[in-house]
Coordinates of C-alpha atoms in Angstrom, one line a residue:
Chain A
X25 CA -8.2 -29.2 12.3
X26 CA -6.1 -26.8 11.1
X27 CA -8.5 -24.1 10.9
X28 CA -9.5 -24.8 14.9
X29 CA -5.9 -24.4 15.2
X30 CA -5.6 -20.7 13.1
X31 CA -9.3 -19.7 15.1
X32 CA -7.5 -20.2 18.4
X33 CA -4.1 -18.4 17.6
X34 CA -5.8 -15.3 16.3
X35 CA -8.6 -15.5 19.5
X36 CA -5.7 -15.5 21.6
X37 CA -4.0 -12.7 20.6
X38 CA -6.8 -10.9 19.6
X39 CA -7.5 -11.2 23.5
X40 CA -4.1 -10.6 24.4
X41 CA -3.9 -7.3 22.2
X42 CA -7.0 -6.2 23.9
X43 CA -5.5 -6.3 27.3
X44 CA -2.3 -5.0 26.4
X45 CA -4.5 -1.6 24.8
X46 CA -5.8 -1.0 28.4
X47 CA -2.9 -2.4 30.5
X48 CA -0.2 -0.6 28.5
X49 CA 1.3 2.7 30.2
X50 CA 2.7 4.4 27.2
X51 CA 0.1 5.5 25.0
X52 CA 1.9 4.6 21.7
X53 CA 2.5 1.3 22.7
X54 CA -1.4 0.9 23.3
X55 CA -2.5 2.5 20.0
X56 CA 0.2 -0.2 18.4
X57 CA -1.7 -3.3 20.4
X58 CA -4.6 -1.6 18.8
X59 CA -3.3 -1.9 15.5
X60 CA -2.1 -5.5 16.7
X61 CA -6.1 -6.1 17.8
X62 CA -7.3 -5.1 14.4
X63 CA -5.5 -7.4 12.4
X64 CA -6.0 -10.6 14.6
X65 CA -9.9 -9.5 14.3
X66 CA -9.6 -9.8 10.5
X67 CA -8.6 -13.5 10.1
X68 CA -11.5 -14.6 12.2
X69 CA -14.0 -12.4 9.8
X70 CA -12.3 -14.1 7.0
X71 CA -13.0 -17.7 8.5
X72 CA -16.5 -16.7 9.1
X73 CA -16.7 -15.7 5.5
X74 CA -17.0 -12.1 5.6
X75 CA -13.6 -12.0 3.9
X76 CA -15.2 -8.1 2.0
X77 CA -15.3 -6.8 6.3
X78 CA -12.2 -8.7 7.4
X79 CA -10.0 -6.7 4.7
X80 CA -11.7 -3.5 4.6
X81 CA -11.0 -3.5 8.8
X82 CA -7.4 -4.3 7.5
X83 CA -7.3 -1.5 5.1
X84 CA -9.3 1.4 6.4
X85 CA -8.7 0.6 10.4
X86 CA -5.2 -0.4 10.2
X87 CA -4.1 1.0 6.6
X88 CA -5.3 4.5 7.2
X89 CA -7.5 5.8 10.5
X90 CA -4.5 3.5 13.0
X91 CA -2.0 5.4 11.1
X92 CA -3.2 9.2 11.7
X93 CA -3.7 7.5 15.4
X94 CA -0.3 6.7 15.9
X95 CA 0.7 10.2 14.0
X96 CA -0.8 11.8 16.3
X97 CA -0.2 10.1 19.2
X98 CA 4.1 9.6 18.6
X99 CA 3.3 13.7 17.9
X100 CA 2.1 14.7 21.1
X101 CA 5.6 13.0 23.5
X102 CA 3.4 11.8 26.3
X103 CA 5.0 10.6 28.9
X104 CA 4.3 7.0 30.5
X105 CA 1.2 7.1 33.1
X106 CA 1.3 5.7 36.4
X107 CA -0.7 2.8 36.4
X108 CA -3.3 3.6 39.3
X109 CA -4.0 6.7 38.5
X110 CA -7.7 7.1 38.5
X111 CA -7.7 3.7 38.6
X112 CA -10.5 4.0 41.3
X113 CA -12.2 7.5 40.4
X114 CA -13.1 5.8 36.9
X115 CA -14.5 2.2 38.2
X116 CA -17.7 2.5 38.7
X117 CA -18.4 4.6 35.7
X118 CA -16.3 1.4 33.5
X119 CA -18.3 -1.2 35.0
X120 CA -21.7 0.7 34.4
X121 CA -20.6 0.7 30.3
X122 CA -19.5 -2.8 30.7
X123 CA -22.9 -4.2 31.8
X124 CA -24.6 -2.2 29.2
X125 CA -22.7 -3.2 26.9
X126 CA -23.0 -7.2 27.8
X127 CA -27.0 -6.6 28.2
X128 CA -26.9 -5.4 24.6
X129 CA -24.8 -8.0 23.6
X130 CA -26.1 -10.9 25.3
X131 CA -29.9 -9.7 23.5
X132 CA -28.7 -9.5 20.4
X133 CA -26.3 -12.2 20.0
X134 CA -27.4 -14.6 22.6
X135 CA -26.0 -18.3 22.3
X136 CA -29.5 -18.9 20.2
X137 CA -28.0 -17.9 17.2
X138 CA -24.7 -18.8 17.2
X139 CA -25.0 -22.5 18.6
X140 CA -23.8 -25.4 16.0
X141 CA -27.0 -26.8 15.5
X142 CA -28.4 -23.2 13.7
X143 CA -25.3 -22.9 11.8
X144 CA -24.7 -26.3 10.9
X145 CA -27.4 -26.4 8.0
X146 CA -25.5 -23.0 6.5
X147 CA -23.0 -24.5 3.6
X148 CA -21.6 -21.6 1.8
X149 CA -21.1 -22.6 -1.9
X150 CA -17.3 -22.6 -3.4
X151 CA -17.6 -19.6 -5.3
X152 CA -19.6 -17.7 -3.0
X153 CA -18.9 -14.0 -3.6
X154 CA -19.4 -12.4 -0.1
X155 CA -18.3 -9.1 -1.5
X156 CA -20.9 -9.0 -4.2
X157 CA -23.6 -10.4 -1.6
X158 CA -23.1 -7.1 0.4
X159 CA -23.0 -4.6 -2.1
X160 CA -26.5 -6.3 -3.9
X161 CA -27.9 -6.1 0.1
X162 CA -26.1 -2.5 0.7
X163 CA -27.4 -0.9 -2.8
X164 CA -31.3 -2.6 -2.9
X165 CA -32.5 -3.3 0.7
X166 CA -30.4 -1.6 2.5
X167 CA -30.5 1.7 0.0
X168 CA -31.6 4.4 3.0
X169 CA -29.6 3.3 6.1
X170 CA -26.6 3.7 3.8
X171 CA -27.2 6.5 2.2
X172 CA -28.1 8.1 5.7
X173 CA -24.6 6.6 7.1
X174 CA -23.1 8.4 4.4
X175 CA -24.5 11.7 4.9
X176 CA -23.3 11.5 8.6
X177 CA -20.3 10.9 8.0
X178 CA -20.2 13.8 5.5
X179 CA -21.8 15.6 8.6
X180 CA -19.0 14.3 10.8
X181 CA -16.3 15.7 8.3
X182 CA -17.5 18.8 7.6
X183 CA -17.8 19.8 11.5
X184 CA -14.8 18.4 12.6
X185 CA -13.5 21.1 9.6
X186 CA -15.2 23.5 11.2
X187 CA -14.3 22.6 14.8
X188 CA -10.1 23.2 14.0
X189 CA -10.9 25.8 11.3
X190 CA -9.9 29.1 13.6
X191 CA -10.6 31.6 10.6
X192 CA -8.3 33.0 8.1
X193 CA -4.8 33.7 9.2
X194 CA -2.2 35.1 7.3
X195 CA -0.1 31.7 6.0
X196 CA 3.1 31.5 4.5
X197 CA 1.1 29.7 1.1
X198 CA 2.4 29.6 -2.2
X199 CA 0.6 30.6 -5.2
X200 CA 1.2 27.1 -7.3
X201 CA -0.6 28.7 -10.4
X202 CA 1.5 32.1 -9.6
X203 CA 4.7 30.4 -9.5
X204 CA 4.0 28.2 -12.6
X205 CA 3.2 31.1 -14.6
X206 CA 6.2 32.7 -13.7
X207 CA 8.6 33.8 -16.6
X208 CA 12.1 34.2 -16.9
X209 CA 12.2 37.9 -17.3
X210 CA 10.9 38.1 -13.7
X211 CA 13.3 36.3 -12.1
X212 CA 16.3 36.5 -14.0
X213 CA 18.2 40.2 -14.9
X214 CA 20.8 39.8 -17.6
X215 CA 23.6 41.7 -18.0
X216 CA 25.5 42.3 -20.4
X217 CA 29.2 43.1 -18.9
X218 CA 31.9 44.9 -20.6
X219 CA 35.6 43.1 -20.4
X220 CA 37.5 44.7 -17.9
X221 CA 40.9 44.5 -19.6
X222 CA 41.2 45.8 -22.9
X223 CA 43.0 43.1 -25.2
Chain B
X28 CA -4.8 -35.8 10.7
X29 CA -1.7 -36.6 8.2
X30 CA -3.6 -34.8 5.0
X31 CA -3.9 -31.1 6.3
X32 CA -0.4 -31.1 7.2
X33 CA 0.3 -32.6 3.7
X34 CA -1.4 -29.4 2.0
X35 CA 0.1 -27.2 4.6
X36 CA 3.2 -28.3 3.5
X37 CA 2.6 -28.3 -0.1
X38 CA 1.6 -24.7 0.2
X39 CA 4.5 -24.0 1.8
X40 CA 6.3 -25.0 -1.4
X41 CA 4.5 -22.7 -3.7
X42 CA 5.0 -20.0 -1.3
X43 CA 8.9 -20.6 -1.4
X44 CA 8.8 -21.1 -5.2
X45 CA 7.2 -17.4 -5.6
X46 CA 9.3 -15.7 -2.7
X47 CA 12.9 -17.7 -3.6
X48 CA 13.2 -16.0 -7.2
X49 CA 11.7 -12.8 -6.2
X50 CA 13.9 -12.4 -3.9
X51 CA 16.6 -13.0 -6.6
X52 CA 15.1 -10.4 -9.0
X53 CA 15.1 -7.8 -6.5
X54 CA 18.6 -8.2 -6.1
X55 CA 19.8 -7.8 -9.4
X56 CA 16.5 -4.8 -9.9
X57 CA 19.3 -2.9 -7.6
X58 CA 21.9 -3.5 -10.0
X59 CA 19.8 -2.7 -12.7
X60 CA 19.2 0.6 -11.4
X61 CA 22.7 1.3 -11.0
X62 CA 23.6 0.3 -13.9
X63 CA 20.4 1.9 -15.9
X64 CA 20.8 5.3 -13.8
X65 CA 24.7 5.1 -14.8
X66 CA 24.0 4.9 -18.4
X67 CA 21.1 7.8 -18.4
X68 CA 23.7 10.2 -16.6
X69 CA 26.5 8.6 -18.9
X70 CA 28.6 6.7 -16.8
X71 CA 29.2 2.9 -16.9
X72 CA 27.7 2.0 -13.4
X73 CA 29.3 -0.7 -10.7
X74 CA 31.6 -2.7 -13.5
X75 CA 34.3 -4.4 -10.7
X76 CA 32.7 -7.0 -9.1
X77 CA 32.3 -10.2 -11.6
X78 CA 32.0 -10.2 -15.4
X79 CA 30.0 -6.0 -15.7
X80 CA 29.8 -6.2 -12.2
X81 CA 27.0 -9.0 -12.5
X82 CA 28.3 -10.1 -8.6
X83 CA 28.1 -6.6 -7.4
X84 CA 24.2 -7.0 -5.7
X85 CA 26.3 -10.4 -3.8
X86 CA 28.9 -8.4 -2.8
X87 CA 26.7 -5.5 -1.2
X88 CA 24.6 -8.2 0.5
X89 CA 27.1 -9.7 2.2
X90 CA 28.6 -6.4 3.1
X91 CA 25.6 -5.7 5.0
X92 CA 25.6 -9.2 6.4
X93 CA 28.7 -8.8 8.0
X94 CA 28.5 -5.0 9.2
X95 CA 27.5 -4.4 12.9
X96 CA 24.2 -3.7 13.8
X97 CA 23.7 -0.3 16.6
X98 CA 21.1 0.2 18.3
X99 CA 20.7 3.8 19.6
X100 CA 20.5 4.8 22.9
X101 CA 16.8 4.8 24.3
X102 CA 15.3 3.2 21.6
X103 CA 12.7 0.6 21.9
X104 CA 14.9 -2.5 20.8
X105 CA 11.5 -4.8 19.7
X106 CA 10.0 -2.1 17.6
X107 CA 13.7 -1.4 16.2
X108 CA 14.1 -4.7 15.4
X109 CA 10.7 -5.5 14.0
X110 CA 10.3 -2.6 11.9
X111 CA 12.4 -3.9 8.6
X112 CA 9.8 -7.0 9.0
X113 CA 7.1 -5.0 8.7
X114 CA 7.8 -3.4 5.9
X115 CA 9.1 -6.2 3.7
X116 CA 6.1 -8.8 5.0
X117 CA 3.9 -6.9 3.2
X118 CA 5.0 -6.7 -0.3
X119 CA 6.3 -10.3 -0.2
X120 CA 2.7 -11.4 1.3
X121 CA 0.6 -9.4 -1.5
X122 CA 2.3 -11.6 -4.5
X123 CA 0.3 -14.5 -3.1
X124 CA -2.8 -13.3 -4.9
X125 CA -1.1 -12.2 -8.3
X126 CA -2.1 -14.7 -11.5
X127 CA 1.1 -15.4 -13.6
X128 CA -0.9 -16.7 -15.8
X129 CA -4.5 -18.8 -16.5
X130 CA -3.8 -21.2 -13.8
X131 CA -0.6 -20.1 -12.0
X132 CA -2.0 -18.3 -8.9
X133 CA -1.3 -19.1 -5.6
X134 CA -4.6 -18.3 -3.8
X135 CA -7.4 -17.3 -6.8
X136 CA -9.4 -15.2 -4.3
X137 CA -12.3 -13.1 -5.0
X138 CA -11.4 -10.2 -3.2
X139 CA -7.9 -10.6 -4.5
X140 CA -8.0 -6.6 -5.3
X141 CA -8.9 -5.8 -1.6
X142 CA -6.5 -8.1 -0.3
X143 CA -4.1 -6.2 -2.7
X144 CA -5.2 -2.5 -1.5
X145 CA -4.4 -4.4 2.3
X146 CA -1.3 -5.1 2.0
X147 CA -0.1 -2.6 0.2
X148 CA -1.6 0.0 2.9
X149 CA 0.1 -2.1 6.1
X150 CA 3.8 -1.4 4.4
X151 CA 3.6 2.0 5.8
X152 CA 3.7 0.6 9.4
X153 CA 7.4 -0.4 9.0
X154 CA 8.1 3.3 8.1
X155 CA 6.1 4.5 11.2
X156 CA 7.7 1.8 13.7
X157 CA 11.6 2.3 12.6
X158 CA 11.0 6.3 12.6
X159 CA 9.4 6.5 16.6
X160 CA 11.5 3.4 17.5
X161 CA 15.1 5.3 16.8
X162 CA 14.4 7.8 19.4
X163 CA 15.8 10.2 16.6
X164 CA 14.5 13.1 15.0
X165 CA 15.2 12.6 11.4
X166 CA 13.8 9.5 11.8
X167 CA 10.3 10.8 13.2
X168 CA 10.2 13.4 10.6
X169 CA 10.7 10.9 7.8
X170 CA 8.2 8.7 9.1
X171 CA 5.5 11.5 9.5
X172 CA 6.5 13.0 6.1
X173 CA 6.0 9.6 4.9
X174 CA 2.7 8.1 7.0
X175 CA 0.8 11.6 5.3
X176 CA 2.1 11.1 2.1
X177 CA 1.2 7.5 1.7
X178 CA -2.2 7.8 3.2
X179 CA -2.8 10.6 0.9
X180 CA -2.0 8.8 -2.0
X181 CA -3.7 5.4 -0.9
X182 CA -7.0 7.6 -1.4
X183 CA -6.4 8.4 -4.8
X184 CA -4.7 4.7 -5.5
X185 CA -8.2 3.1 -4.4
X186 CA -10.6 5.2 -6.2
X187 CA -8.4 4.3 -9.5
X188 CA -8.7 0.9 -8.5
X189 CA -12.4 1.7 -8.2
X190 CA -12.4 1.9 -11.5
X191 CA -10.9 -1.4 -12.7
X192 CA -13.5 -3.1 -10.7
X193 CA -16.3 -1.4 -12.3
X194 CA -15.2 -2.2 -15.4
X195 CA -14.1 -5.7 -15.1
X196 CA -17.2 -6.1 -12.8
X197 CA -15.0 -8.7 -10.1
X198 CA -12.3 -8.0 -7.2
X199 CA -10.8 -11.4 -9.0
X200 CA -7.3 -10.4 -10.1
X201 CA -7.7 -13.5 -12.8
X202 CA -11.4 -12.0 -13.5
X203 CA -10.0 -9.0 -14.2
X204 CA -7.1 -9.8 -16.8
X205 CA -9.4 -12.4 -18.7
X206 CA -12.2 -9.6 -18.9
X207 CA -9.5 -7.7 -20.8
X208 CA -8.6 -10.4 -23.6
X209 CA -9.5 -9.8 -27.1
X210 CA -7.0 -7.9 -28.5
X211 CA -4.6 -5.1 -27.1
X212 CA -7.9 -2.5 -27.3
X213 CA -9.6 -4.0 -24.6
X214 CA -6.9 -3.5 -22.2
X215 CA -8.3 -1.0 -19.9
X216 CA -5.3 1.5 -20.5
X217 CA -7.5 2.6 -23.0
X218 CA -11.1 3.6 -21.2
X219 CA -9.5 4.3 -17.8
X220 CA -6.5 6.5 -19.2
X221 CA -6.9 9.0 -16.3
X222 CA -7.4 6.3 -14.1
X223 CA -4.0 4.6 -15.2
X224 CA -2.0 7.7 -15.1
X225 CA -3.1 8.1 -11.7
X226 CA -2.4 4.6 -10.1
X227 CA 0.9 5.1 -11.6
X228 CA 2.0 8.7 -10.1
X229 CA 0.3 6.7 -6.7
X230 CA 2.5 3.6 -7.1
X231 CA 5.7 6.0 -7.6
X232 CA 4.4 7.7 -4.2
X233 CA 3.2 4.9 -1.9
X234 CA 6.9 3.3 -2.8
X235 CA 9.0 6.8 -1.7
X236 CA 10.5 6.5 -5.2
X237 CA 11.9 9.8 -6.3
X238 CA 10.5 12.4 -7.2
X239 CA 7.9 11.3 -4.1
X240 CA 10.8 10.3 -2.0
X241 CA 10.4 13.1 0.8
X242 CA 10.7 10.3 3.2
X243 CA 14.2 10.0 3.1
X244 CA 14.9 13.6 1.7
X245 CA 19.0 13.3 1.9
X246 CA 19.5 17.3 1.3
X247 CA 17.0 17.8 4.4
X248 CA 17.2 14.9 7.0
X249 CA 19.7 12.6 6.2
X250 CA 18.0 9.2 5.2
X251 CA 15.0 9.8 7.0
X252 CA 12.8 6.9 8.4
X253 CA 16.3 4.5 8.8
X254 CA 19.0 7.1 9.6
X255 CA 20.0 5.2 12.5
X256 CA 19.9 1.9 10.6
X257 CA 22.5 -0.7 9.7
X258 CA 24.0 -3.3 8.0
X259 CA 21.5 -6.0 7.6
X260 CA 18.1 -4.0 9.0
X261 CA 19.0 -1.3 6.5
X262 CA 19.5 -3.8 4.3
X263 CA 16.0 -5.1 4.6
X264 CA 14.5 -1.7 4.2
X265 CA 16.0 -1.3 1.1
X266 CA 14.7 -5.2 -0.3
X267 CA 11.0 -4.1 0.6
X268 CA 11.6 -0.5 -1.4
X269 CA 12.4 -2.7 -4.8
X270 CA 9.9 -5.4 -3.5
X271 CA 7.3 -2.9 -3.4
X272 CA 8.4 -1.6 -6.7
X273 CA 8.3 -4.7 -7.9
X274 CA 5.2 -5.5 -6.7
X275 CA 3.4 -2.2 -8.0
X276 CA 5.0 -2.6 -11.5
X277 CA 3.6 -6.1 -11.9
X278 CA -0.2 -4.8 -10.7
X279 CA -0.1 -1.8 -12.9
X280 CA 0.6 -5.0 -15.8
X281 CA -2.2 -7.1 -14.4
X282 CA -4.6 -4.4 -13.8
X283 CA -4.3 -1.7 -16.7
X284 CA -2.2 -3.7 -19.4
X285 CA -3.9 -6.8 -19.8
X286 CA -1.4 -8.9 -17.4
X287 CA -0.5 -12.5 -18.9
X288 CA -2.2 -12.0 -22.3
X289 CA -0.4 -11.3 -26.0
X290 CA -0.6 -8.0 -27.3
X291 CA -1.1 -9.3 -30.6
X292 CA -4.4 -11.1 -29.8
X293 CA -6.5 -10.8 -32.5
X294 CA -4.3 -9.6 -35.0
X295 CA -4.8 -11.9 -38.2
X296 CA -1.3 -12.9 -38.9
X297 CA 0.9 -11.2 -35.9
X298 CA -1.1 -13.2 -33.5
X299 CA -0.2 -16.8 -34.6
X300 CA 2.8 -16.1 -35.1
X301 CA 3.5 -15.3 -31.4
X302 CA 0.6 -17.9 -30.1
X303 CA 3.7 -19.6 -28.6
X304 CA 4.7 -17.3 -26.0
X305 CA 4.0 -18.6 -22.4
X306 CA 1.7 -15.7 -21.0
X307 CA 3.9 -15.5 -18.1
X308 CA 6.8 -14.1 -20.7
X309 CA 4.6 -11.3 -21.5
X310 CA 3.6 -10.0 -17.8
X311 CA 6.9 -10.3 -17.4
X312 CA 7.8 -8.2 -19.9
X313 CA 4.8 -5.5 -19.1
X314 CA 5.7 -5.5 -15.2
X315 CA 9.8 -5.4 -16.4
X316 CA 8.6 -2.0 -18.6
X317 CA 7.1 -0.4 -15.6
X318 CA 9.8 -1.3 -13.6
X319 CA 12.3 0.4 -15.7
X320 CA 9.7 3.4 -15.7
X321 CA 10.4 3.8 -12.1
X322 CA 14.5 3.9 -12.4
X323 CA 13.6 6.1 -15.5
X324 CA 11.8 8.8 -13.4
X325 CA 14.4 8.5 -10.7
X326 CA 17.3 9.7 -12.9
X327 CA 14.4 12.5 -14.6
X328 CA 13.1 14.2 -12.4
X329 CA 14.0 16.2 -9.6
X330 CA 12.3 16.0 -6.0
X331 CA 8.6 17.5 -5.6
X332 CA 8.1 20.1 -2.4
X333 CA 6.7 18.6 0.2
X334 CA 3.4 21.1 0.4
X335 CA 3.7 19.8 -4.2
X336 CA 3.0 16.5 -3.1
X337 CA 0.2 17.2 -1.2
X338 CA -1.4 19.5 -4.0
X339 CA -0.8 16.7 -6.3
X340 CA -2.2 14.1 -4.2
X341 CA -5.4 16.3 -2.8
X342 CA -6.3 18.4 -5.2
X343 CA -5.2 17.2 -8.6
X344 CA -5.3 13.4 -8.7
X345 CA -8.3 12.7 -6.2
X346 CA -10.9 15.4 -8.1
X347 CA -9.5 13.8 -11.5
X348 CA -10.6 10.0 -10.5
X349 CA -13.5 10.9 -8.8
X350 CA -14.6 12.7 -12.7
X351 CA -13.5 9.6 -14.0
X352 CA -15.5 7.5 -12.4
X353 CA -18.4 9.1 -13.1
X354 CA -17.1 8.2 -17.0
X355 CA -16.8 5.1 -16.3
X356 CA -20.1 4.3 -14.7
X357 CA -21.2 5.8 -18.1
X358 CA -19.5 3.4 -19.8
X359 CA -21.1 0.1 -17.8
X360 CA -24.1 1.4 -18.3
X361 CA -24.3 2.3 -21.3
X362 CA -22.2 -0.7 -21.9
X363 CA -19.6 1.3 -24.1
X364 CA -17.2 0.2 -26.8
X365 CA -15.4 -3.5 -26.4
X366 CA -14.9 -2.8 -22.7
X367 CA -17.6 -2.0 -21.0
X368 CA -19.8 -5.2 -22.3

């Protein structure tokens, strides 16, 4: 009961955030329903018992890649964009990713696997580590795919580096190991003063 | 029907019994920093209000309560108001998974060191919301100083977390502590020094404690993040600070120094003799160290550079757990000393 109840809270706003992303005219305020997607996505990966996914999308999607987001984004000052614009230009091009993206959808994860009756046999015991699950699967089976994933997204780093690397420019950097191994006679001259007024 | 509400409610109670009396300690944690601050720089601290000044944190909380609340000019009034919430939810929602002792846990999860790293990572929204809703520019810069710094040193906080969970081979916070019993040389202070030292300097930083405490920067930009703040939504700010500090201080206990269990396990005579301490006395007493730590380092140290903190984070602490880690996956497979069995 009360989970149907929790499922349906979070599906709503899940859907509602989703909307609110595209309908939104200020940019932050869509990269905020974002955030607001992510973490009504999560609670429905914990009910389904992938509560390892549900908290890594909490704390790599909303604790870290959301935040640069929004950095950049409240950086940049754009201004609010008139709803229509483009509205029409970009249509067709929207509904041609939507139907792909439904035919891909509706071949993997047609009703067929997700109806009661397949699930209803699947009784996960109480101390069922789901976290432990994966990283066996991740680290044995599933040993190359990951390991490839991984070197993309070293690939992925490393070019983006490249991509807003514009060469050596003459920056205002301090030495840390310079200024640390500074010493006092360098800095400081001292003086020794005579008294100005005979006593 | 009448039975789920039943445990709802019953939940309900166990969440107020945690939250009520935290909320009390935090409270008097701000006195105690006055006072512990005053006594370091030799002065007597607030001593008017009550017997020492004991009603002082009282008296400031109903100052606040009773100050008007302004709202600048072209702000956005919903993220204004919602950004104190979002920073305190956080550090009052991450206690729910912290074992006070064998059986006193609210929700014994097994990924109770994710949910942890979760929480603790969502506190920076409040930060980001309160310095682009105040249509100020203090504010903004103190919430960007602030966004890079704590995702910085969330990098460098999770790999030293890493380690814990290779070593106590769980995510179970309760896993964790009981894999350290035996004796104060199995706490993993010991094998993960580095590692320890590191989730520390992080915890000082992902709180904007001084000497990490760019965010608000005083000297440079005011108060940052909640310059345009008042009475009781600055207020609220500064309950999630010492929640947070709170928090942190009570995970470096559970995670590094054994959390619930006696330090003088397994010492012949010592160890009897102090059998009848409730557990919860001594990670009291561990997360009540490290929370002095914190008010110690605020009246020690002066405040890092900005491009400092960023060395420290990226180039010294990250490089330095990374190393470690190696070490310890040594250790659990070579299945070294008393910890690594």
């Amino acid at each position: 009961m009360i989970q149907q109840v929790i499922f349906y809270l979070f599906a709503a706003l899940l859907i509602f955030s989703g909307v609110r992303v595209v309908a939104s005219r200020n940019p932050v305020h869509s990269a905020l329903f974002l955030v607001l997607a992510f973490v009504a996505a999560a609670p429905l990966w914990i009910m389904a018992g992938a509560e390892f996914l549900g908290l890594v999308l909490v704390f790599v999607y909303v604790g870290a890649v959301m935040t640069l987001f929004l950095f950049v984004v409240m950086m940049l000052n754009l201004d609010e964009v008139p709803r229509s614009k483009g509205f029409v230009r970009y249509l067709p091009f929207g509904l041609i990713i939507v139907g792909l993206i439904v035919t891909l959808m509706l071949n993997v994860i047609d009703p067929s696997h997700f109806s009661l009756h397949v699930n209803a046999g699947m009784i996960v015991p109480q101390h069922h580590s789901n976290t432990k699950e994966l990283g066996l699967m991740l680290f044995t089976q599933y040993l190359l795919p990951f390991e490839l994933a991984g070197a993309l997204l070293i690939v992925a780093i490393i070019s983006a580096i490249g991509l807003a690397f514009r060469g050596p420019r003459a920056r205002k950097v301090q030495d840390p190991s310079a200024q640390i191994a500074v010493k006092r006679n360098e800095r400081v001259r001292l003086v020794n003063m005579e008294a100005e007024k005979k006593s | 029907m009448l039975d789920p509400i039943l445990q709802l409610l019953w939940i309900v109670i166990k969440i107020l019994i945690i939250v009520l009396p935290l909320l009390g300690v935090v409270a008097y944690y701000t006195l105690a920093e006055r006072k512990v601050i005053g006594f370091i720089q030799l002065r007597v601290g607030p001593n008017r209000v009550g017997f020492k000044g004991l009603f002082q944190p009282i008296a400031d909380g109903l100052k606040l309560l009773t100050k008007e609340l302004i709202f600048p000019t072209k702000s956005n009034k919903y993220l204004f108001v919602i950004a104190p919430v979002m920073a305190i939810a956080p550090s009052l929602a991450a206690w729910a998974v912290v074992p006070f002792s064998p059986h006193l846990v609210l929700s014994n999860v097994n990924a109770g060191l994710l949910y942890v790293l979760a929480m603790t990572s969502l506190g920076i929204y409040g930060v980001l919301f309160a310095g682009w809703a105040s249509n100020s520019k203090y504010a903004i810069y103190g919430a960007l100083r602030s966004a890079a710094q704590m995702v910085s040193y969330e990098i460098a906080m999770g790999f030293s977390l890493i380690g814990v969970l290779l070593a106590a081979n769980s995510t179970n916070l309760s896993d964790i502590v009981m894999r350290q019993s035996g004796g104060i040389w199995h706490w993993y202070f010991i094998p993960l020094f580095p590692l320890f030292l590191v989730y520390w300097i992080s915890a000082v930083a992902e709180t904007n404690r001084a000497p990490f405490d760019v965010a608000e920067g005083e000297s440079e930009i005011v108060a940052g993040f909640h310059v345009e703040y008042s009475g009781i939504m600055f207020g609220v700010f500064f309950l999630a600070e010492y929640a947070n500090m709170l928090l942190l201080s009570i995970l470096v206990a559970t995670l590094f120094m054994g959390g619930w269990l006696s330090p003088f396990q397994g010492i012949p005579v010592l160890g009897a003799l102090f059998s009848f301490v409730p557990g919860i006395l001594w990670l009291f007493l561990k997360a009540g160290f490290f929370a002095f730590v914190y008010l110690w380092i605020r009246a020690t140290f002066p405040r890092y550079r900005y491009d400092q903190i960023m060395r420290l984070g990226w180039k010294v602490l990250i490089p330095v757990t990374i190393v470690w880690l190696v070490v310890a996956s040594f250790g659990v497979h070579f299945h070294i000393g008393p910890w690594f069995s």
